[in-house]
């Protein structure tokens, strides 16, 4: 559903790519393969300086989670924060969405897949897009 | 170079809320108490290290000196997250080890007031004007709550749940039992911020903060201070019999930071650097986990304490759930853990914590812990971790008598 006034979209962080099939990208150390989501000065693992962009898998497994009931004002609760181990490498933190907030129904180790959702608009009408994970 | 370093004096304020005092008042009370306990004064101190997270950039050490004694010696203002106090102790210890001083004073203090469980990061999201990617992640807004949580209750909950995912027999109930124990222990400690026992049902039924941590499984914010007077082995020989008899040996003092692990991209790993610190400390002290008569460890959240049972080798690999189930860390168990009440109930004025747990261990080793005394305690371990991360482990031993 694209509005008539072709509004712009922007990823909430620069390691999320929303063009085409949404996915995450990492800075990969050319020497040792260590992955990072932030801008790098050097590799924390091996100290080398050269990096390349690497496309990460959109599937993974639930390594850990917590259900947040007390949060900053304006953050809707409860919500599930999770640590996801991506297939083929990379560990990322994101919300686990569409899985409910009942700990009895959230299974550690379960398979998950990347999803995106709007997380705000600025005054110019640009939509910010975030990522999360859903049970696969 | 000094061959050994000893604690010859120690003191702490009761932890709690002191709206009518300032940070220097609290630091002075602990510092003067420790100096008096050691039978010495500021004039004898060759080095002063003061740990305080919120005021380390405000010359707190010198402001303390100006109240209790100015002598021109080196002063270090130390900040290292929740390892701030322990790092201050280690700073004074290093000066003694290096031979720059025979006697040193380390003070940890914090005045947090009612900062709230989430701290300054728990503020409302600001309203978006125009989205411009900024910072190292090119983010267009604060992402707390959008891309998971980075606040302490959630981070330590996720650390605990990761352990639960890898080991059977660990769940909400095991984590809650940790808090049940620490609240029970605190009833014997008059210096604890809270001294109230809660049943397991009450712990599990309290307001949920970040599953599996309920409010009774989270440390409170608060105010307080603690101090130790350190002494070189050579200097100790020249001191009086009563000082020597009550002296406690610092058999190991270790500080680590996180080595690279793949999951750093999601959140700090609080286990690896703790395991490293423990291994180095046991090696340096020439003792093993089985030798420990008591442990004060960093239970900022109940989930944290449980995983540190394994990180400090107090239980077998994967055995932390079983360890708490069979009451191993209770004061009458295999290895008493947090007999002070721990951060969960004794309180956690950040800069004071790493000094206060040395106070606790040293007081037991001296046989002066009153109602909560662990009888015949000879060896104890104190552990703190500051997220980001810094981990300090100290091993203390009673003087051979
Ligand atoms: Zn590298």
Short mmCIF file of C-alpha atoms and ligand atoms in Angstrom, two decimals:
data_model
loop_
_atom_site.label_atom_id
_atom_site.label_comp_id
_atom_site.label_asym_id
_atom_site.label_seq_id
_atom_site.Cartn_x
_atom_site.Cartn_y
_atom_site.Cartn_z
CA UNK A 1 0.00 0.00 0.00
CA UNK A 2 1.99 3.00 -1.28
CA UNK A 3 0.48 6.41 -0.49
CA UNK A 4 -0.16 8.71 -3.45
CA UNK A 5 2.30 11.25 -2.11
CA UNK A 6 5.36 9.09 -2.63
CA UNK A 7 6.59 9.27 0.95
CA UNK A 8 10.15 8.33 1.72
CA UNK A 9 11.29 5.46 3.92
CA UNK A 10 14.51 5.26 5.88
CA UNK A 11 15.99 2.37 7.88
CA UNK A 12 16.17 3.07 11.62
CA UNK A 13 19.82 1.95 11.56
CA UNK A 14 22.22 1.78 8.64
CA UNK A 15 22.86 -1.96 8.98
CA UNK A 16 19.27 -2.63 7.94
CA UNK A 17 18.77 -2.65 4.16
CA UNK A 18 15.12 -2.09 3.18
CA UNK A 19 15.41 -1.98 -0.62
CA UNK A 20 14.33 -5.24 -2.19
CA UNK A 21 14.23 -8.16 0.22
CA UNK A 22 14.93 -6.56 3.63
CA UNK A 23 18.06 -7.89 5.32
CA UNK A 24 20.91 -6.95 7.61
CA UNK A 25 24.42 -6.07 6.50
CA UNK A 26 27.56 -6.23 8.58
CA UNK A 27 31.08 -4.92 8.34
CA UNK A 28 33.14 -8.09 7.99
CA UNK A 29 36.85 -8.10 8.80
CA UNK A 30 38.64 -9.22 5.65
CA UNK A 31 41.39 -10.89 7.67
CA UNK A 32 39.44 -12.83 10.31
CA UNK A 33 35.79 -12.63 9.31
CA UNK A 34 34.58 -10.98 12.53
CA UNK A 35 31.25 -9.21 12.00
CA UNK A 36 30.24 -5.78 13.28
CA UNK A 37 27.18 -3.60 12.92
CA UNK A 38 28.87 -0.32 13.85
CA UNK A 39 31.28 1.96 11.99
CA UNK A 40 34.76 0.54 12.61
CA UNK A 41 38.20 1.92 13.34
CA UNK A 42 39.78 -1.53 13.33
CA UNK A 43 38.94 -5.13 14.12
CA UNK A 44 38.47 -5.81 17.84
CA UNK A 45 39.37 -9.43 17.30
CA UNK A 46 42.53 -9.25 15.18
CA UNK A 47 43.39 -5.55 14.90
CA UNK A 48 43.39 -5.45 11.11
CA UNK A 49 41.96 -2.46 9.26
CA UNK A 50 40.21 -3.77 6.16
CA UNK A 51 36.47 -4.46 6.07
CA UNK A 52 33.93 -5.52 3.50
CA UNK A 53 30.12 -5.35 3.57
CA UNK A 54 28.52 -8.72 4.12
CA UNK A 55 24.87 -9.63 3.59
CA UNK A 56 23.53 -11.64 6.52
CA UNK A 57 20.87 -14.34 6.51
CA UNK A 58 17.26 -13.37 7.23
CA UNK A 59 16.73 -16.53 9.28
CA UNK A 60 18.14 -17.64 12.59
CA UNK A 61 17.33 -18.99 16.03
CA UNK A 62 16.28 -17.52 19.36
CA UNK A 63 19.39 -17.49 21.54
CA UNK A 64 17.86 -15.55 24.42
CA UNK A 65 15.04 -13.19 25.29
CA UNK A 66 13.42 -11.15 28.01
CA UNK A 67 9.90 -9.80 28.31
CA UNK A 68 10.08 -6.13 29.24
CA UNK A 69 7.27 -4.92 31.48
CA UNK A 70 8.88 -1.77 32.82
CA UNK A 71 10.37 0.57 30.24
CA UNK A 72 10.97 4.21 29.49
CA UNK A 73 7.87 6.36 28.93
CA UNK A 74 6.55 6.08 25.34
CA UNK A 75 7.89 2.54 24.95
CA UNK A 76 4.84 0.28 24.75
CA UNK A 77 4.99 -2.66 27.17
CA UNK A 78 5.07 -5.54 27.43
CA UNK A 79 7.36 -6.36 24.55
CA UNK A 80 9.91 -9.09 23.91
CA UNK A 81 13.58 -8.20 23.48
CA UNK A 82 15.60 -11.01 21.96
CA UNK A 83 19.09 -12.08 20.98
CA UNK A 84 19.05 -13.82 17.61
CA UNK A 85 21.77 -16.07 16.22
CA UNK A 86 21.59 -15.67 12.44
CA UNK A 87 22.10 -18.68 10.19
CA UNK A 88 25.59 -18.48 8.71
CA UNK A 89 26.93 -16.02 11.29
CA UNK A 90 26.05 -12.85 13.13
CA UNK A 91 24.34 -12.24 16.46
CA UNK A 92 21.84 -9.42 16.69
CA UNK A 93 19.47 -7.89 19.21
CA UNK A 94 15.92 -7.03 18.17
CA UNK A 95 12.32 -7.30 19.24
CA UNK A 96 10.62 -10.66 18.88
CA UNK A 97 7.26 -9.74 17.38
CA UNK A 98 4.06 -11.71 16.77
CA UNK A 99 5.11 -14.29 19.35
CA UNK A 100 3.03 -13.02 22.26
CA UNK A 101 4.40 -12.19 25.69
CA UNK A 102 3.69 -15.44 27.51
CA UNK A 103 7.00 -17.07 28.51
CA UNK A 104 5.32 -20.49 28.33
CA UNK A 105 4.87 -19.97 24.61
CA UNK A 106 8.28 -18.58 23.71
CA UNK A 107 10.67 -21.41 23.05
CA UNK A 108 14.39 -20.84 23.41
CA UNK A 109 16.19 -22.04 20.30
CA UNK A 110 13.16 -21.73 18.04
CA UNK A 111 13.60 -20.74 14.41
CA UNK A 112 12.86 -17.13 13.54
CA UNK A 113 12.80 -14.95 10.43
CA UNK A 114 13.44 -11.26 9.86
CA UNK A 115 10.54 -8.88 9.44
CA UNK A 116 10.29 -5.11 9.19
CA UNK A 117 7.81 -2.65 10.63
CA UNK A 118 7.33 1.13 10.66
CA UNK A 119 8.59 2.72 13.89
CA UNK A 120 7.83 6.41 13.37
CA UNK A 121 7.48 9.37 11.04
CA UNK A 122 9.41 12.61 11.04
CA UNK A 123 7.88 16.03 10.34
CA UNK A 124 8.65 15.71 6.62
CA UNK A 125 6.61 12.51 6.41
CA UNK A 126 9.55 10.16 6.11
CA UNK A 127 8.78 6.77 7.60
CA UNK A 128 11.41 5.08 9.76
CA UNK A 129 11.57 1.31 9.29
CA UNK A 130 12.80 -1.06 11.99
CA UNK A 131 13.46 -4.78 11.95
CA UNK A 132 12.39 -7.54 14.25
CA UNK A 133 11.99 -11.30 14.16
CA UNK A 134 8.93 -13.52 13.97
CA UNK A 135 8.66 -17.25 14.74
CA UNK A 136 9.41 -19.06 11.47
CA UNK B 1 58.30 -4.03 45.20
CA UNK B 2 56.01 -5.18 47.99
CA UNK B 3 55.57 -8.93 48.24
CA UNK B 4 52.12 -8.74 49.77
CA UNK B 5 49.27 -6.31 50.45
CA UNK B 6 46.96 -6.41 53.45
CA UNK B 7 43.70 -4.84 54.53
CA UNK B 8 44.26 -3.39 58.00
CA UNK B 9 41.15 -1.27 58.31
CA UNK B 10 37.70 -1.25 56.76
CA UNK B 11 34.34 0.39 57.23
CA UNK B 12 31.07 1.00 55.44
CA UNK B 13 28.03 3.14 55.97
CA UNK B 14 24.65 1.53 56.15
CA UNK B 15 23.33 1.53 52.59
CA UNK B 16 20.10 3.43 52.08
CA UNK B 17 18.95 6.93 51.28
CA UNK B 18 20.68 10.01 52.65
CA UNK B 19 18.95 13.04 51.16
CA UNK B 20 20.45 15.28 53.85
CA UNK B 21 24.06 14.24 53.22
CA UNK B 22 26.31 14.79 50.22
CA UNK B 23 28.76 12.40 48.59
CA UNK B 24 31.68 13.81 50.58
CA UNK B 25 29.79 13.21 53.85
CA UNK B 26 29.28 9.56 53.00
CA UNK B 27 32.86 9.11 51.76
CA UNK B 28 34.20 10.82 54.89
CA UNK B 29 32.21 8.57 57.19
CA UNK B 30 33.54 5.41 55.54
CA UNK B 31 37.11 6.74 55.18
CA UNK B 32 37.39 7.96 58.79
CA UNK B 33 35.84 4.69 59.97
CA UNK B 34 38.41 2.62 58.07
CA UNK B 35 41.34 4.77 59.24
CA UNK B 36 40.15 4.49 62.84
CA UNK B 37 39.70 0.74 62.46
CA UNK B 38 43.33 0.55 61.27
CA UNK B 39 44.55 2.80 64.10
CA UNK B 40 45.99 5.26 61.61
CA UNK B 41 45.21 8.66 60.05
CA UNK B 42 45.20 10.39 56.68
CA UNK B 43 48.66 11.74 57.46
CA UNK B 44 50.06 8.21 57.09
CA UNK B 45 48.40 7.45 53.74
CA UNK B 46 50.76 7.39 50.79
CA UNK B 47 48.02 7.17 48.18
CA UNK B 48 44.29 7.83 47.97
CA UNK B 49 41.97 6.29 45.38
CA UNK B 50 38.30 7.25 45.30
CA UNK B 51 35.74 5.42 43.20
CA UNK B 52 32.48 7.15 42.32
CA UNK B 53 30.70 6.72 39.02
CA UNK B 54 28.61 9.87 39.03
CA UNK B 55 31.21 12.29 40.43
CA UNK B 56 34.54 10.87 39.27
CA UNK B 57 34.96 13.81 36.91
CA UNK B 58 34.39 16.29 39.73
CA UNK B 59 37.60 15.79 41.76
CA UNK B 60 35.77 13.91 44.47
CA UNK B 61 39.00 12.47 45.92
CA UNK B 62 40.45 15.92 46.45
CA UNK B 63 37.15 17.20 47.85
CA UNK B 64 37.26 14.31 50.32
CA UNK B 65 40.85 15.19 51.24
CA UNK B 66 39.83 18.76 51.93
CA UNK B 67 37.42 17.47 54.57
CA UNK B 68 39.51 14.76 56.22
CA UNK B 69 43.16 15.53 55.56
CA UNK B 70 45.29 17.17 52.86
CA UNK B 71 48.86 15.95 52.63
CA UNK B 72 49.80 16.31 48.98
CA UNK B 73 49.88 12.60 48.11
CA UNK B 74 48.72 11.19 44.79
CA UNK B 75 44.94 11.04 44.44
CA UNK B 76 43.18 8.96 41.80
CA UNK B 77 39.55 9.55 40.85
CA UNK B 78 38.26 6.28 39.49
CA UNK B 79 35.25 5.29 37.38
CA UNK B 80 34.72 1.81 35.92
CA UNK B 81 30.95 1.20 35.83
CA UNK B 82 29.84 -1.16 38.60
CA UNK B 83 33.47 -2.22 39.10
CA UNK B 84 34.35 1.35 40.13
CA UNK B 85 34.91 0.64 43.84
CA UNK B 86 36.96 -2.49 43.25
CA UNK B 87 39.03 -0.62 40.69
CA UNK B 88 39.75 2.09 43.26
CA UNK B 89 40.97 -0.58 45.68
CA UNK B 90 43.14 -2.05 42.97
CA UNK B 91 44.53 1.38 42.11
CA UNK B 92 45.73 1.89 45.69
CA UNK B 93 46.98 -1.70 45.76
CA UNK B 94 49.06 -1.17 42.63
CA UNK B 95 50.73 1.88 44.17
CA UNK B 96 51.72 -0.26 47.16
CA UNK B 97 52.83 -3.15 44.95
CA UNK B 98 54.94 -0.72 42.94
CA UNK B 99 56.63 0.46 46.10
CA UNK B 100 55.33 4.02 45.80
CA UNK B 101 53.43 3.79 49.09
CA UNK B 102 53.37 1.62 52.24
CA UNK B 103 49.85 2.57 53.22
CA UNK B 104 46.92 3.55 51.04
CA UNK B 105 43.26 4.40 51.39
CA UNK B 106 40.60 3.33 48.89
CA UNK B 107 37.08 4.68 49.14
CA UNK B 108 34.00 3.81 47.12
CA UNK B 109 30.94 6.00 47.31
CA UNK B 110 27.76 6.80 45.43
CA UNK B 111 24.73 8.92 46.00
CA UNK B 112 22.06 7.88 43.56
CA UNK B 113 18.94 9.03 45.35
CA UNK B 114 15.85 7.66 43.69
CA UNK B 115 17.40 7.43 40.24
CA UNK B 116 14.91 4.77 39.22
CA UNK B 117 15.53 1.24 38.10
CA UNK B 118 16.29 2.23 34.53
CA UNK B 119 18.56 5.20 35.33
CA UNK B 120 19.05 8.15 32.98
CA UNK B 121 18.49 5.94 29.92
CA UNK B 122 14.94 5.34 31.07
CA UNK B 123 13.81 8.76 29.88
CA UNK B 124 11.09 9.41 27.34
CA UNK B 125 11.93 9.17 23.64
CA UNK B 126 12.42 12.57 22.08
CA UNK B 127 10.06 13.65 19.30
CA UNK B 128 11.40 13.15 15.76
CA UNK B 129 12.08 16.33 13.73
CA UNK B 130 13.82 15.27 10.54
CA UNK B 131 15.44 11.84 10.34
CA UNK B 132 19.21 12.04 9.93
CA UNK B 133 21.33 8.95 10.42
CA UNK B 134 23.93 9.61 13.10
CA UNK B 135 26.37 7.81 15.33
CA UNK B 136 28.18 4.56 14.75
CA UNK B 137 25.04 2.67 13.80
CA UNK B 138 23.62 5.36 11.54
CA UNK B 139 20.48 5.45 13.65
CA UNK B 140 17.72 7.97 13.06
CA UNK B 141 16.25 7.73 16.57
CA UNK B 142 16.89 6.16 19.96
CA UNK B 143 16.25 2.47 19.41
CA UNK B 144 15.60 1.35 23.00
CA UNK B 145 12.42 -0.69 22.88
CA UNK B 146 12.44 -0.78 19.06
CA UNK B 147 15.49 -2.99 18.52
CA UNK B 148 15.29 -4.84 21.82
CA UNK B 149 16.56 -3.49 25.11
CA UNK B 150 19.96 -2.27 26.24
CA UNK B 151 18.92 -1.34 29.76
CA UNK B 152 20.33 -3.27 32.70
CA UNK B 153 17.27 -5.27 33.79
CA UNK B 154 16.79 -6.63 30.28
CA UNK B 155 20.46 -7.20 29.50
CA UNK B 156 20.96 -9.29 32.63
CA UNK B 157 17.65 -11.08 32.06
CA UNK B 158 18.86 -12.04 28.59
CA UNK B 159 22.19 -13.18 30.05
CA UNK B 160 20.30 -15.47 32.41
CA UNK B 161 17.93 -16.77 29.76
CA UNK B 162 20.86 -17.58 27.50
CA UNK B 163 22.22 -19.78 30.30
CA UNK B 164 18.76 -21.32 30.66
CA UNK B 165 18.69 -22.07 26.95
CA UNK B 166 21.92 -24.02 27.20
CA UNK B 167 21.33 -25.90 30.43
CA UNK B 168 18.35 -27.86 31.65
CA UNK B 169 16.92 -27.32 35.09
CA UNK B 170 17.23 -23.53 34.96
CA UNK B 171 14.15 -21.33 34.79
CA UNK B 172 12.11 -18.64 36.48
CA UNK B 173 11.94 -20.58 39.76
CA UNK B 174 15.71 -21.08 40.03
CA UNK B 175 16.35 -17.39 39.36
CA UNK B 176 13.71 -16.45 41.94
CA UNK B 177 15.30 -18.71 44.56
CA UNK B 178 18.45 -16.57 44.34
CA UNK B 179 16.49 -13.51 45.43
CA UNK B 180 14.64 -15.45 48.11
CA UNK B 181 18.05 -16.39 49.57
CA UNK B 182 19.56 -12.90 49.44
CA UNK B 183 16.54 -11.25 51.01
CA UNK B 184 16.66 -13.89 53.77
CA UNK B 185 20.39 -13.32 54.32
CA UNK B 186 19.91 -9.56 54.60
CA UNK B 187 17.75 -9.92 57.70
CA UNK B 188 20.98 -10.58 59.63
CA UNK B 189 22.83 -7.54 58.25
CA UNK B 190 22.12 -4.24 60.01
CA UNK B 191 24.02 -2.37 57.26
CA UNK B 192 21.70 -3.61 54.48
CA UNK B 193 19.34 -1.17 52.78
CA UNK B 194 16.50 -3.70 53.21
CA UNK B 195 16.24 -6.38 55.88
CA UNK B 196 13.06 -8.16 54.97
CA UNK B 197 12.55 -11.80 54.05
CA UNK B 198 10.23 -12.79 51.21
CA UNK B 199 8.85 -16.21 50.33
CA UNK B 200 9.58 -17.73 46.94
CA UNK B 201 5.94 -17.12 46.05
CA UNK B 202 6.25 -13.44 46.96
CA UNK B 203 9.42 -13.11 44.88
CA UNK B 204 7.81 -14.76 41.86
CA UNK B 205 4.56 -12.87 42.32
CA UNK B 206 6.11 -9.42 42.57
CA UNK B 207 5.78 -6.89 39.75
CA UNK B 208 7.50 -8.23 36.62
CA UNK B 209 10.25 -5.89 35.43
CA UNK B 210 12.07 -7.87 32.76
CA UNK B 211 11.15 -11.54 32.66
CA UNK B 212 12.36 -13.53 34.49
CA UNK B 213 13.41 -10.75 36.89
CA UNK B 214 10.64 -9.41 39.10
CA UNK B 215 11.08 -6.26 41.18
CA UNK B 216 12.28 -8.35 44.15
CA UNK B 217 14.97 -9.85 41.89
CA UNK B 218 16.45 -6.44 40.97
CA UNK B 219 18.87 -4.44 43.14
CA UNK B 220 17.58 -1.09 44.38
CA UNK B 221 19.26 2.26 43.82
CA UNK B 222 20.63 3.92 46.92
CA UNK B 223 23.37 5.82 48.68
CA UNK B 224 26.36 4.65 50.66
CA UNK B 225 30.11 4.39 50.99
CA UNK B 226 32.79 1.90 52.02
CA UNK B 227 36.54 2.13 52.54
CA UNK B 228 39.61 -0.01 53.09
CA UNK B 229 43.08 0.86 54.37
CA UNK B 230 45.73 -1.16 52.55
CA UNK B 231 49.21 -1.88 53.89
CA UNK B 232 52.36 -3.46 52.47
CA UNK B 233 53.63 -6.68 54.00
CA UNK B 234 56.86 -4.97 55.06
CA UNK B 235 55.05 -2.10 56.75
CA UNK B 236 52.67 -4.50 58.51
CA UNK B 237 55.58 -6.05 60.39
CA UNK B 238 56.20 -2.66 62.07
CA UNK B 239 52.61 -2.25 63.23
CA UNK B 240 51.09 -3.29 66.55
CA UNK B 241 50.07 -6.82 67.45
CA UNK B 242 46.36 -6.03 67.35
CA UNK B 243 46.62 -4.59 63.82
CA UNK B 244 48.61 -7.62 62.66
CA UNK B 245 46.19 -10.06 64.26
CA UNK B 246 43.21 -8.51 62.49
CA UNK B 247 44.98 -7.96 59.16
CA UNK B 248 43.47 -9.69 56.13
CA UNK B 249 45.70 -10.65 53.23
CA UNK B 250 44.78 -9.67 49.68
CA UNK B 251 45.85 -12.94 48.07
CA UNK B 252 44.65 -11.98 44.62
CA UNK B 253 43.51 -8.80 42.91
CA UNK B 254 42.48 -9.21 39.30
CA UNK B 255 40.79 -6.89 36.83
CA UNK B 256 39.65 -8.02 33.38
CA UNK B 257 37.78 -6.56 30.41
CA UNK B 258 35.86 -8.44 27.76
CA UNK B 259 37.78 -10.42 25.20
CA UNK B 260 36.21 -10.52 21.73
CA UNK B 261 33.23 -12.82 21.40
CA UNK B 262 30.88 -13.03 18.43
CA UNK B 263 27.80 -12.07 20.46
CA UNK B 264 29.27 -8.67 21.43
CA UNK B 265 27.23 -7.32 18.52
CA UNK B 266 24.04 -8.05 20.49
CA UNK B 267 25.02 -7.32 24.08
CA UNK B 268 28.01 -7.49 26.45
CA UNK B 269 29.00 -10.99 27.52
CA UNK B 270 29.25 -10.91 31.32
CA UNK B 271 30.48 -14.47 31.65
CA UNK B 272 33.73 -14.79 29.73
CA UNK B 273 35.60 -12.00 31.52
CA UNK B 274 34.31 -13.26 34.89
CA UNK B 275 35.60 -16.76 34.15
CA UNK B 276 38.97 -15.27 33.16
CA UNK B 277 39.16 -13.13 36.31
CA UNK B 278 38.25 -16.08 38.54
CA UNK B 279 40.82 -18.37 36.94
CA UNK B 280 43.55 -15.75 37.32
CA UNK B 281 42.55 -15.04 40.92
CA UNK B 282 42.52 -18.70 41.95
CA UNK B 283 45.92 -19.14 40.34
CA UNK B 284 47.41 -16.05 41.99
CA UNK B 285 46.02 -16.91 45.42
CA UNK B 286 46.84 -20.59 45.18
CA UNK B 287 43.35 -21.53 46.29
CA UNK B 288 40.42 -23.20 44.56
CA UNK B 289 36.67 -22.74 44.74
CA UNK B 290 36.42 -25.55 47.30
CA UNK B 291 38.60 -23.52 49.69
CA UNK B 292 36.18 -20.59 49.81
CA UNK B 293 34.30 -20.07 53.05
CA UNK B 294 32.19 -17.26 51.61
CA UNK B 295 31.68 -15.36 48.37
CA UNK B 296 30.25 -11.92 47.76
CA UNK B 297 29.36 -11.74 44.07
CA UNK B 298 27.67 -9.22 41.80
CA UNK B 299 23.96 -10.02 42.02
CA UNK B 300 22.71 -6.83 40.38
CA UNK B 301 19.87 -9.07 39.21
CA UNK B 302 18.98 -12.58 40.32
CA UNK B 303 19.72 -13.87 36.82
CA UNK B 304 23.28 -12.53 37.14
CA UNK B 305 23.99 -14.33 40.40
CA UNK B 306 22.90 -17.67 39.02
CA UNK B 307 25.23 -17.56 36.03
CA UNK B 308 28.12 -16.38 38.21
CA UNK B 309 27.89 -19.62 40.26
CA UNK B 310 29.30 -21.30 37.19
CA UNK B 311 31.51 -18.39 36.09
CA UNK B 312 33.28 -18.49 39.48
CA UNK B 313 33.38 -22.33 39.41
CA UNK B 314 31.25 -22.58 42.56
CA UNK B 315 29.30 -25.32 40.79
CA UNK B 316 29.95 -27.72 37.95
CA UNK B 317 29.49 -26.65 34.34
CA UNK B 318 25.77 -26.45 33.67
CA UNK B 319 25.04 -27.02 37.35
CA UNK B 320 23.91 -23.58 38.53
CA UNK B 321 20.24 -24.54 38.68
CA UNK B 322 20.99 -27.63 40.72
CA UNK B 323 23.33 -25.59 42.98
CA UNK B 324 20.55 -23.22 44.04
CA UNK B 325 17.95 -26.02 44.15
CA UNK B 326 20.05 -27.85 46.76
CA UNK B 327 20.68 -24.60 48.67
CA UNK B 328 24.43 -24.67 47.99
CA UNK B 329 24.80 -20.86 48.16
CA UNK B 330 22.71 -20.40 51.34
CA UNK B 331 24.67 -19.36 54.43
CA UNK B 332 24.52 -22.92 55.77
CA UNK B 333 25.19 -24.46 52.35
CA UNK B 334 28.25 -25.68 50.48
CA UNK B 335 29.61 -22.19 49.62
CA UNK B 336 27.75 -19.28 51.25
CA UNK B 337 27.09 -16.59 48.65
CA UNK B 338 26.08 -13.03 49.49
CA UNK B 339 25.53 -13.52 53.19
CA UNK B 340 25.39 -9.70 53.35
CA UNK B 341 22.12 -9.78 51.43
CA UNK B 342 23.92 -9.00 48.18
CA UNK B 343 23.17 -6.10 45.91
CA UNK B 344 19.55 -7.26 45.73
CA UNK B 345 18.89 -6.49 49.38
CA UNK B 346 22.00 -4.88 50.88
CA UNK B 347 21.81 -2.32 48.07
CA UNK B 348 23.99 -1.12 45.22
CA UNK B 349 25.32 2.44 45.51
CA UNK B 350 27.44 1.84 42.43
CA UNK B 351 30.87 3.16 43.44
CA UNK B 352 30.58 1.74 46.96
CA UNK B 353 29.68 -1.81 45.96
CA UNK B 354 33.11 -3.19 45.10
CA UNK B 355 34.59 -1.88 48.35
CA UNK B 356 31.63 -2.94 50.47
CA UNK B 357 31.96 -6.55 49.40
CA UNK B 358 35.61 -6.48 50.54
CA UNK B 359 34.38 -5.02 53.83
CA UNK B 360 31.95 -7.93 54.12
CA UNK B 361 34.48 -10.65 53.37
CA UNK B 362 37.20 -9.09 55.55
CA UNK B 363 34.78 -8.71 58.47
CA UNK B 364 33.93 -12.43 58.35
CA UNK B 365 37.61 -13.39 58.09
CA UNK B 366 38.26 -11.32 61.21
CA UNK B 367 35.42 -13.10 62.98
CA UNK B 368 33.65 -9.80 63.58
CA UNK B 369 30.47 -10.20 61.52
CA UNK B 370 28.13 -10.57 64.49
CA UNK B 371 24.86 -12.41 63.87
CA UNK B 372 25.71 -13.16 60.27
CA UNK B 373 29.24 -14.46 60.97
CA UNK B 374 30.26 -17.50 58.92
CA UNK B 375 32.04 -19.46 61.63
CA UNK B 376 35.71 -20.10 61.13
CA UNK B 377 35.89 -18.30 57.79
CA UNK B 378 39.49 -18.25 56.52
CA UNK B 379 39.23 -17.57 52.77
CA UNK B 380 36.73 -15.47 50.85
CA UNK B 381 36.19 -14.09 47.37
CA UNK B 382 34.68 -10.79 46.25
CA UNK B 383 33.47 -10.25 42.68
CA UNK B 384 32.01 -7.30 40.83
CA UNK B 385 31.21 -6.66 37.21
CA UNK B 386 30.55 -3.40 35.46
CA UNK B 387 28.66 -3.71 32.21
CA UNK B 388 30.68 -2.69 29.23
CA UNK B 389 32.64 -4.47 30.77
CA UNK B 390 35.02 -4.57 33.74
CA UNK B 391 35.29 -7.49 36.15
CA UNK B 392 37.22 -7.46 39.42
CA UNK B 393 37.88 -10.49 41.60
CA UNK B 394 39.66 -10.28 44.93
CA UNK B 395 40.59 -13.23 47.13
CA UNK B 396 41.12 -12.47 50.82
CA UNK B 397 42.66 -14.68 53.49
CA UNK B 398 42.76 -14.43 57.25
CA UNK B 399 46.19 -13.88 58.76
CA UNK B 400 47.77 -17.12 59.95
CA UNK B 401 47.53 -17.04 63.72
ZN1 LIG C 1 39.61 -9.27 12.30
#
